[in-house]
Amino acid sequence: MTFPIHRPRRLRRNEALRGFVRETRLSASGMVYPMFACPGTNVRKEVSSMPGIYQQSVDQIVEECREVAGLGIPAVILFGLPEHKDELGSEAADAHGAVQRAIEAIRKAKLNLLVIADVCLCEYTSHGHCGVMKDGDVLNDPTLVLLADAALSHARAGADLVAPSDMMDGRVAAIRQRLDENNFEDVAILSYAAKYCSSFYGPFREAAQSSPQSGDRRSYQMDPANAREALREVALDLEEGADIIMVKPALPYLDVVQRVRERFDVPLGAYNVSGEYSMVKAAARNGWIDEKRVVLEILTAIQRAGADIILTYHAKDAARWLKNC
Ligand code: PBG
């Protein structure tokens, strides 16, 4: 017999009961705040498609990191804009690049904050692709050397983790080997293992000035139609030495997050990407949705699907809201 013996509404009667039986408890302790470091000093330029997110010089980055740490957010991930772009994205591995200097400055400020460096070439190459180009193709193996160079420069600057987001085959192994050869065996790798070729990265490409000048990223990022392939990508990255794996984007791929969670017993991240953020911001500005409730619902859903770690541009707002509710 079910009703009237069983009444699920009994446990929904008030907030005390609802809180008592809540399955997912969202907290800032699993959040990562993405930031964009640019050359210069005193630069703080808002990204037009991402209200509240800025391209910032190192001095400004450190100030915002202070705020981030104060809110109880444990980590930031840094993306960089170079002074000059070239065919090989040379500045990605420049010891004096904006990201490398930002890592050093955050370290020096002794904040209670983990620093993750995104490892990719697309912000640094003149053609905007994530690897070395030849005759319209992105070459896999020659790119691995450059990615390892970049990761090593981040480790030297003091990064706690490096996060390859390029989707070249074998990059986790190449980076692990290079870090170990240089005595950085304690620097962890957060791999964008299942990164889809998604249209939700549009606003990021404005922020990081990283749009491909020709073609698209379909020959290296994953086809949105595939979920089983994501499990294979994750397995390969783990074999190569990834410590934490990530699915990206988050919301349109919660099924992938859940499948990866069920199959692999490693820390799992999900990236709530720029387009997901911009849609919420735009709708909220129009008064069409309640931003706070929508953001907390989205982040709860990503955690409920199985993500331990959420990279999100909403992190500061969410941390504030969670403190007060
Ligand atoms: C670099 C990179 C991208 C993102 C993170 N790292 C863009 C891309 O692959 O085109 C997207 C993040 C976001 O949209 O918030 N390869």
Short mmCIF file of C-alpha atoms in Angstrom, two decimals, residues 17 40 50 56 76 89 118 133 141 148 150 208 211-212 221 224 229 260 264 273 276 283 288 296 304:
data_model
loop_
_atom_site.label_atom_id
_atom_site.label_comp_id
_atom_site.label_asym_id
_atom_site.label_seq_id
_atom_site.Cartn_x
_atom_site.Cartn_y
_atom_site.Cartn_z
CA LEU A 17 12.89 19.09 7.55
CA GLY A 40 50.29 46.08 -18.07
CA MET A 50 30.50 38.42 -19.31
CA GLN A 56 43.18 42.27 -15.48
CA VAL A 76 41.46 30.13 -9.02
CA GLY A 89 52.27 30.67 -29.27
CA ASP A 118 45.28 26.57 -17.71
CA MET A 133 49.42 24.46 -37.56
CA ASP A 141 52.94 15.54 -31.50
CA ALA A 148 54.97 20.71 -21.75
CA ALA A 150 54.10 25.98 -20.90
CA ALA A 208 40.77 35.44 -23.91
CA SER A 211 38.86 32.63 -31.50
CA PRO A 212 40.33 30.50 -34.28
CA GLN A 221 37.67 18.77 -29.28
CA PRO A 224 28.79 16.86 -28.61
CA GLU A 229 33.88 8.39 -26.12
CA VAL A 260 32.18 9.50 -15.47
CA PHE A 264 35.88 6.35 -12.13
CA VAL A 273 31.56 27.67 -19.01
CA GLU A 276 26.35 29.18 -19.55
CA ALA A 283 18.24 36.75 -18.71
CA TRP A 288 13.35 37.24 -16.82
CA LEU A 296 22.28 28.10 -6.93
CA ARG A 304 24.15 16.39 -7.77
#
